[in-house]
Every structure is written in C-alpha cells, then in structure tokens.
mmCIF file of C-alpha atoms in Angstrom:
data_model
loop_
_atom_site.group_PDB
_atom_site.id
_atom_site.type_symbol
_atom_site.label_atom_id
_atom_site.label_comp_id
_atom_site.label_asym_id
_atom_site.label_seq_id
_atom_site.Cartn_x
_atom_site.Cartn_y
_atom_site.Cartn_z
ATOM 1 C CA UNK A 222 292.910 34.319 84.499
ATOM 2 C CA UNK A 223 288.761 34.123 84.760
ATOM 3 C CA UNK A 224 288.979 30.119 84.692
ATOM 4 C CA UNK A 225 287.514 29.820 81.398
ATOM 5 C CA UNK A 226 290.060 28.615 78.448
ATOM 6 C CA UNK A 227 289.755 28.512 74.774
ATOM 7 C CA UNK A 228 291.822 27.307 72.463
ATOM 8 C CA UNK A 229 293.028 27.759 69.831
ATOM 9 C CA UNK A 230 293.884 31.356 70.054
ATOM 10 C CA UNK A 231 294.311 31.912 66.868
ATOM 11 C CA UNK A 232 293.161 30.658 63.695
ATOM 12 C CA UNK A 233 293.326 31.035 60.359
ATOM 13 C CA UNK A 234 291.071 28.811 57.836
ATOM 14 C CA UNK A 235 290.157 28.737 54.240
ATOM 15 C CA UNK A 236 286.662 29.048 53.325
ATOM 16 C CA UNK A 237 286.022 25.366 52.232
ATOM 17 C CA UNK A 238 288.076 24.416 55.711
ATOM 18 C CA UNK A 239 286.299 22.584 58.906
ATOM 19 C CA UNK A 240 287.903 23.520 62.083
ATOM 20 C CA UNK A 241 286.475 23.202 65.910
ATOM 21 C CA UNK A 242 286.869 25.511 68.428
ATOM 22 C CA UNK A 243 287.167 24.459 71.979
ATOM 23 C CA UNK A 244 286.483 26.171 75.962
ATOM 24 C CA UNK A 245 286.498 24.834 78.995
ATOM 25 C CA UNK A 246 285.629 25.732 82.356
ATOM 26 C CA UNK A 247 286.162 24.308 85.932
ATOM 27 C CA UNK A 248 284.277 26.972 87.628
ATOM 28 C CA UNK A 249 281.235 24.600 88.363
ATOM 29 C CA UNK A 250 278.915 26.838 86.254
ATOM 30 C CA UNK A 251 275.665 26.050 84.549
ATOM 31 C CA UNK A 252 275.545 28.315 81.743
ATOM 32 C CA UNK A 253 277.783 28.839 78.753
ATOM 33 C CA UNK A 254 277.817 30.789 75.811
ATOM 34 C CA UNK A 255 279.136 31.902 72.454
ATOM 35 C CA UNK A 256 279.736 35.589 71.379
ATOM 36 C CA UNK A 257 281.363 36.862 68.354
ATOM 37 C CA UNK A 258 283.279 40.428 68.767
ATOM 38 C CA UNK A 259 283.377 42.326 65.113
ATOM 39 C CA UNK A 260 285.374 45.369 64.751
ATOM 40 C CA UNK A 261 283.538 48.405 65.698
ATOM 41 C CA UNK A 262 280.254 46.035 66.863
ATOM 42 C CA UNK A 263 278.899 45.168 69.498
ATOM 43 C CA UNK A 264 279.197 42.392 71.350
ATOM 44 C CA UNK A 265 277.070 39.622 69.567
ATOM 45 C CA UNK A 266 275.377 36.574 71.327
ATOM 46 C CA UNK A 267 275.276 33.446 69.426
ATOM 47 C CA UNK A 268 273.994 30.567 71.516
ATOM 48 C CA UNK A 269 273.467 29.839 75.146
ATOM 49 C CA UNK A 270 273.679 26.302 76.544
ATOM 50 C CA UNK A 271 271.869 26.006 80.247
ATOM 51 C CA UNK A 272 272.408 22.370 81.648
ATOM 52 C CA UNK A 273 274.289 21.161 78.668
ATOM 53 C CA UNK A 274 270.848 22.215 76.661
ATOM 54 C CA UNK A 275 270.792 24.865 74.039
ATOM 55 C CA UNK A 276 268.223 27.677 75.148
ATOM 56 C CA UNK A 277 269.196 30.095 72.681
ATOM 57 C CA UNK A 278 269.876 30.229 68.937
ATOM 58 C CA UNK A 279 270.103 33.812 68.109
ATOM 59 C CA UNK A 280 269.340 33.070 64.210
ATOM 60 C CA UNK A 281 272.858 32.274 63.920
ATOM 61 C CA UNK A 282 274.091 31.114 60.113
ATOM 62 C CA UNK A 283 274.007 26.920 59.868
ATOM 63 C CA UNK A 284 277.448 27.116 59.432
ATOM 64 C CA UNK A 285 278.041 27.681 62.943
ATOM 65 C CA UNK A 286 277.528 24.629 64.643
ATOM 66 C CA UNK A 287 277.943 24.547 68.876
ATOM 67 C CA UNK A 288 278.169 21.351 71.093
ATOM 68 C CA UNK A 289 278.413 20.862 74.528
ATOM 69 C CA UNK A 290 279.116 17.345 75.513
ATOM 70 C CA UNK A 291 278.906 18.388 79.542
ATOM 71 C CA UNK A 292 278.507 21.676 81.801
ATOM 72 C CA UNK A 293 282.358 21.883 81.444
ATOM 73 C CA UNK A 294 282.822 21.903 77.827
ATOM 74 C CA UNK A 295 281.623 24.027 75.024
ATOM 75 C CA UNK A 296 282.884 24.100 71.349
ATOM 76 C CA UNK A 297 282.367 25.590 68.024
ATOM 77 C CA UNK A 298 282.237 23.771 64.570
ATOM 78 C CA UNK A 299 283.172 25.670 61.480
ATOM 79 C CA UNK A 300 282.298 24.814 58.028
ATOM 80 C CA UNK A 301 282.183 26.879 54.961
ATOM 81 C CA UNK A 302 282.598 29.992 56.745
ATOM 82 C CA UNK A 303 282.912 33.167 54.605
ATOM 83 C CA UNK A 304 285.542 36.333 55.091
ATOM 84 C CA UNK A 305 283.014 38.154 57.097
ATOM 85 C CA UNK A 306 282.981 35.494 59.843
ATOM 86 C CA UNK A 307 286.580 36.412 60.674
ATOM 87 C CA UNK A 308 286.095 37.854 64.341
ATOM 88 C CA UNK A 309 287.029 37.250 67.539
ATOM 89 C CA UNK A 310 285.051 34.114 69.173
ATOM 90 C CA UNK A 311 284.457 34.319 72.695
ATOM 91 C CA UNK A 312 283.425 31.994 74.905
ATOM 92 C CA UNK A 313 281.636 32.755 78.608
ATOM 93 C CA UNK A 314 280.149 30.646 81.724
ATOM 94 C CA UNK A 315 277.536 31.688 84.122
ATOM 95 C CA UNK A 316 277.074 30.133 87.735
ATOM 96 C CA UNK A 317 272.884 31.004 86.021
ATOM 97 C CA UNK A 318 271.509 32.172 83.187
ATOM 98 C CA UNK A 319 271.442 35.676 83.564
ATOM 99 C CA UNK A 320 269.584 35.569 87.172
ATOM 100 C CA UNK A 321 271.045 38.201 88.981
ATOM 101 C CA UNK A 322 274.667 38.282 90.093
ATOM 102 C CA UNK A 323 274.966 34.955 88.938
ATOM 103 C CA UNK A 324 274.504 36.057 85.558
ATOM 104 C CA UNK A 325 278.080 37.728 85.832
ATOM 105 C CA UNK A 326 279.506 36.618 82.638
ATOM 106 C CA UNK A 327 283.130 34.994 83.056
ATOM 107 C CA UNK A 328 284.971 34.937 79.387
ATOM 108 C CA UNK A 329 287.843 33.161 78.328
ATOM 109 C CA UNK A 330 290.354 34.922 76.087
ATOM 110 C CA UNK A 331 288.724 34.417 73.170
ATOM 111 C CA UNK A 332 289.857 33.013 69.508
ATOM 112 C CA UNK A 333 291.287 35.263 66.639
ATOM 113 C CA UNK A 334 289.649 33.282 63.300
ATOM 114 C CA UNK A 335 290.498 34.640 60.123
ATOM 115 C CA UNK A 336 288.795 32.811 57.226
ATOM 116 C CA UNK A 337 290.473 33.732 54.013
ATOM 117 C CA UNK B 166 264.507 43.364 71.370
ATOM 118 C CA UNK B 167 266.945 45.527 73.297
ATOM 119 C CA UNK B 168 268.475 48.888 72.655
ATOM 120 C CA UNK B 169 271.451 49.718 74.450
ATOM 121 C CA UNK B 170 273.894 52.661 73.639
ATOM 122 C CA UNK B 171 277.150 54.305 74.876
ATOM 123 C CA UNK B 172 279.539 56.658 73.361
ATOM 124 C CA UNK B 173 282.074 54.696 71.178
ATOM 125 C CA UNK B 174 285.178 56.994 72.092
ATOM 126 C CA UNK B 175 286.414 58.805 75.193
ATOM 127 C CA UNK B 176 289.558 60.630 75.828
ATOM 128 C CA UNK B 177 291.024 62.327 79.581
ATOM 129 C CA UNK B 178 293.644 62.941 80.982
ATOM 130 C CA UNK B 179 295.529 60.819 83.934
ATOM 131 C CA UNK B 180 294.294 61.434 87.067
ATOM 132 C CA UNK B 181 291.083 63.226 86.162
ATOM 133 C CA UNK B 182 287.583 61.781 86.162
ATOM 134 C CA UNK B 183 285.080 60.533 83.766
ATOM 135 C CA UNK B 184 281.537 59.319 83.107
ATOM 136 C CA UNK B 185 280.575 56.693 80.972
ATOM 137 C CA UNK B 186 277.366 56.702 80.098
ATOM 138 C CA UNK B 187 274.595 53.773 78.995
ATOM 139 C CA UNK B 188 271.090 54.354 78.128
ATOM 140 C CA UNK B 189 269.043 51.015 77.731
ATOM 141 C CA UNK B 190 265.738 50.114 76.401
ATOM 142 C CA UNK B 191 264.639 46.392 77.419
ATOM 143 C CA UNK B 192 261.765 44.614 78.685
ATOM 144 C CA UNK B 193 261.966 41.845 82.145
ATOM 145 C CA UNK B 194 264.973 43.834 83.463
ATOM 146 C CA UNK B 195 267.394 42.334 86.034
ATOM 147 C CA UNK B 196 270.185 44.304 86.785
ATOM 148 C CA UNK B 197 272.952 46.071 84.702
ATOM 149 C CA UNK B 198 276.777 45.131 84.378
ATOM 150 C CA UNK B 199 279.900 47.042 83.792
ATOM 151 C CA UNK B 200 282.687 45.021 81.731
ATOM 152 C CA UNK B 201 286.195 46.013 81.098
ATOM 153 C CA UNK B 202 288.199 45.051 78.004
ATOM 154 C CA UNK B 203 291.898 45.745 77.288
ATOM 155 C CA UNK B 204 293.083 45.314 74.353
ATOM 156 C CA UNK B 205 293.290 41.661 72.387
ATOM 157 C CA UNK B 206 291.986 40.395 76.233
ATOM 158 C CA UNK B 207 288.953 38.888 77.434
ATOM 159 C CA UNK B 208 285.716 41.270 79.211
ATOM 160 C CA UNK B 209 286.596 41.340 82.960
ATOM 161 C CA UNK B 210 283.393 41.997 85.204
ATOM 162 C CA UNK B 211 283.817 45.576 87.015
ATOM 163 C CA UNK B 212 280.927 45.924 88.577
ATOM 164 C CA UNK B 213 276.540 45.028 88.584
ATOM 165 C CA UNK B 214 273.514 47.120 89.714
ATOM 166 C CA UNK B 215 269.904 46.007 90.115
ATOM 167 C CA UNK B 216 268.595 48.554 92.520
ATOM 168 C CA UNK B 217 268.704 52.183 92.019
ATOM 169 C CA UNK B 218 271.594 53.844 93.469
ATOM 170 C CA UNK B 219 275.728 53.918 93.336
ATOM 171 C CA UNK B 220 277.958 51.272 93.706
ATOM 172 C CA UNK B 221 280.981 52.103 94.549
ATOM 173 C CA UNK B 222 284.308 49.928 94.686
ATOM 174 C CA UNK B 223 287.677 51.628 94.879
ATOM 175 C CA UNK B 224 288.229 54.093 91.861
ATOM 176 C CA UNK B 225 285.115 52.608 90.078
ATOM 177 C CA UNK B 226 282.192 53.623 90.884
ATOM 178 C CA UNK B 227 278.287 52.479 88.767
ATOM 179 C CA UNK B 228 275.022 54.462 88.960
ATOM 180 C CA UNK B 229 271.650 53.042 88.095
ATOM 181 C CA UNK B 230 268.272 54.531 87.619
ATOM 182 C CA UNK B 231 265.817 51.758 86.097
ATOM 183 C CA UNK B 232 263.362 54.733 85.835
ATOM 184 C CA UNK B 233 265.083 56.530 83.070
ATOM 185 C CA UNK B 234 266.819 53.296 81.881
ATOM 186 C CA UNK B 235 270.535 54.866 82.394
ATOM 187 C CA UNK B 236 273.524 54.163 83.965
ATOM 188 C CA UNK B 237 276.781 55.451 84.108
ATOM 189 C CA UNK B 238 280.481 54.211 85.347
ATOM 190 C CA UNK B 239 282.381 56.887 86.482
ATOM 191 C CA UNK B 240 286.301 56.216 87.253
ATOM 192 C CA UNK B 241 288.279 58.664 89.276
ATOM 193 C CA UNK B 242 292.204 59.223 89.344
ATOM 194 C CA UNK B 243 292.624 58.253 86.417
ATOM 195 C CA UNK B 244 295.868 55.721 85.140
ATOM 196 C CA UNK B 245 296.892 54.968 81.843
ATOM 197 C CA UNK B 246 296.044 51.356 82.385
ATOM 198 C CA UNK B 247 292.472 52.055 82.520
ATOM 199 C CA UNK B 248 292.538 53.081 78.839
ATOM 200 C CA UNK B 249 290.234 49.861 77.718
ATOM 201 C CA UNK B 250 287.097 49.847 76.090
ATOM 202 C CA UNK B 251 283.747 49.805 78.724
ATOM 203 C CA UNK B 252 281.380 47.545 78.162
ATOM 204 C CA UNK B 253 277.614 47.820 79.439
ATOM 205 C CA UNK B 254 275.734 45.070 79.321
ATOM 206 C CA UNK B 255 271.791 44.355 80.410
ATOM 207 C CA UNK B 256 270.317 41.149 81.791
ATOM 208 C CA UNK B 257 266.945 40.997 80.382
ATOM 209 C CA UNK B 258 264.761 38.269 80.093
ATOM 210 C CA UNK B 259 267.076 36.120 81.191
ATOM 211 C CA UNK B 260 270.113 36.715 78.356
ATOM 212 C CA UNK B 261 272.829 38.963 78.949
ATOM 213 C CA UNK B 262 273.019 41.613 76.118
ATOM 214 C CA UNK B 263 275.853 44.415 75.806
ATOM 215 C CA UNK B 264 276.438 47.440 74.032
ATOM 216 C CA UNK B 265 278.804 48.641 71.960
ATOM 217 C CA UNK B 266 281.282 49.484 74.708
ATOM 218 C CA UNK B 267 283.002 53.106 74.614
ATOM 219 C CA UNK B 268 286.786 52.831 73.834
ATOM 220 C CA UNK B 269 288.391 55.332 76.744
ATOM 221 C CA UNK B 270 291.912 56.671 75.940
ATOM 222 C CA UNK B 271 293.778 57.799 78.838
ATOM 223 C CA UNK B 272 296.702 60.792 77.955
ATOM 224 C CA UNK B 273 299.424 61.687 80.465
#
C-alpha cells in the first residue's frame, strides 16, 4: 500500500465510449502525475500537475483529458480513444516536483484500460 | 531530451548476485532512482543517488557516477521474489523520466 489509489482497476471501453479515471492521495503531496505503461515500453509521462496546476503536457493526444480539482485528487477523461491506447494508466504523487528525494515517485496500482 | 537505457532481460540463479545496469544521457541532473515492479503491481521506490558513490540498504545496493552518466543496482542473495522488472529512472530538469526497466528472472 504506497497511499495512492486508483480506481477503477480495470476497464474496458469501446472506442466511441467516455469514461473517467480517478486517484487519490492522502499523503499531503504537491505533485501528481499521469504515466501510461505499454508492453515492452518504457515508462511514459503524460502530464504533471504541481499545486493543482498543470506544468507539463508531454504532447499528449486531445483525447486524453486530466483534471485535478485539489492536491488530493487527480483524474483522467477518456474520449474516443483508439486500440492502441489500451495500457496500463498509472497514477503517482510527489511531496515536490522532482527536487531531490522528494521527487520519490509514490504510484498507485494503476488501471488496466482496454479500448476495443 | 533524455536517453536512458538498461538491459530489457536478466536471468540468475537464487542466491547469487547481479548487476543491473543504467546508462543516462540528460541535461540539469538531480539524482537517480531505482524502482521495483512485480508483476500487474505498482513501481515501489528501492532506492535514490545524487552524489557519487554506493548506497547500500540490506540486499540492495545502487552505484552512481554522474561523470560517466551510469549507475547500476546490484542485489545479492538472491530470492525468487525479487524476480520483478527494475526500473531506473532520472530526475532531470525537474521531471522524473525512467527507462525501460530490465525484467530479472530469478531460477532456483
């Protein structure tokens, strides 16, 4: 248990389907972020949210769309995805962004989203 | 941007020891981290270096040299639970960015 939660674990959507996903952390950090884990790829970062802000965009498809309502909450909006989006989702807080130790990423369990 | 590569597969033997190793190209360095991943489970932090030197911490133990942009994670006694894949990871310029993490399999 890192302290970081996402739900849903799984999902499974069709193409012309809009579906959220949701994490959550209580560990009173500042930074949060969104990584998508591809078979046999590295580690990909989507967005990074300092201070409820969004600092990063890393030229991520529009179809992707992140909110964070407050330094505890972080989610994911799907629309129109396409079968190469299926991945795992990850979600991650930082006590900072990336300064130091207190860039030690933290990452919930992730969500399995196929999109057939 | 940022280059950073590791071996994709490993294999040894229980209670033997091995050396992962992570070559990085970046630019604003500030420090390197060591993730685990099992399986279908989230990246679980193992272990950070900023300065040059070893880190050691039970079985695990990390080596940096920001000189020749390498590092390596060496585990020792070996146990089938630590077949995982190995994730290293650079904070640079203030974003954390990892590699493609080396998938170690473990045989009795």
């Amino acid at each position: 248990e890192t302290g970081v939660t996402q739900t849903p674990r799984h999902l499974v959507m069709g193409m012309t389907n809009k579906k959220s996903l949701k994490c959550e952390q209580h560990l009173g950090h500042n930074a949060m972020y969104w990584y998508k884990q591809s078979a046999k790829k590295p580690l990909e970062l989507m967005f990074v949210y300092n201070f409820k802000e969004q600092t990063e965009n890393n030229s991520v498809p529009s179809r992707f769309s992140p909110e964070c309502p407050n330094s505890s909450h972080l989610f994911l909006h799907l629309h129109t995805l396409q079968p190469e989006d299926s991945a795992l989702y990850l979600c991650a807080s930082s006590q900072d962004r990336a300064e130091g130790l207190g860039g030690q990423a933290f990452f919930g369990q992730g969500t399995r989203l196929t999109v057939v | 941007g940022q280059n950073i590569d590791q071996p994709t597969e490993m294999t040894a033997t229980e209670g033997a020891i091995v050396q992962i190793n992570c070559t990085y190209q970046t630019s604003g360095f500030n420090g390197l981290f060591w993730y685990q991943q099992h399986a279908g489970e989230a990246p679980t932090f193992l272990s950070y270096n900023v300065l040059d030197g070893l880190e050691e911490k039970g079985r695990f133990s990390s080596f940096l040299s920001r000189s020749k942009g390498y590092s390596y994670l060496l585990l020792k006694e070996l146990q089938m639970k630590d077949s995982a894949s190995y994730l290293c990871a650079c904070n640079a310029g203030n974003m954390l960015t990892f590699g493609g993490g080396t998938r170690l399999m473990v045989k009795p």
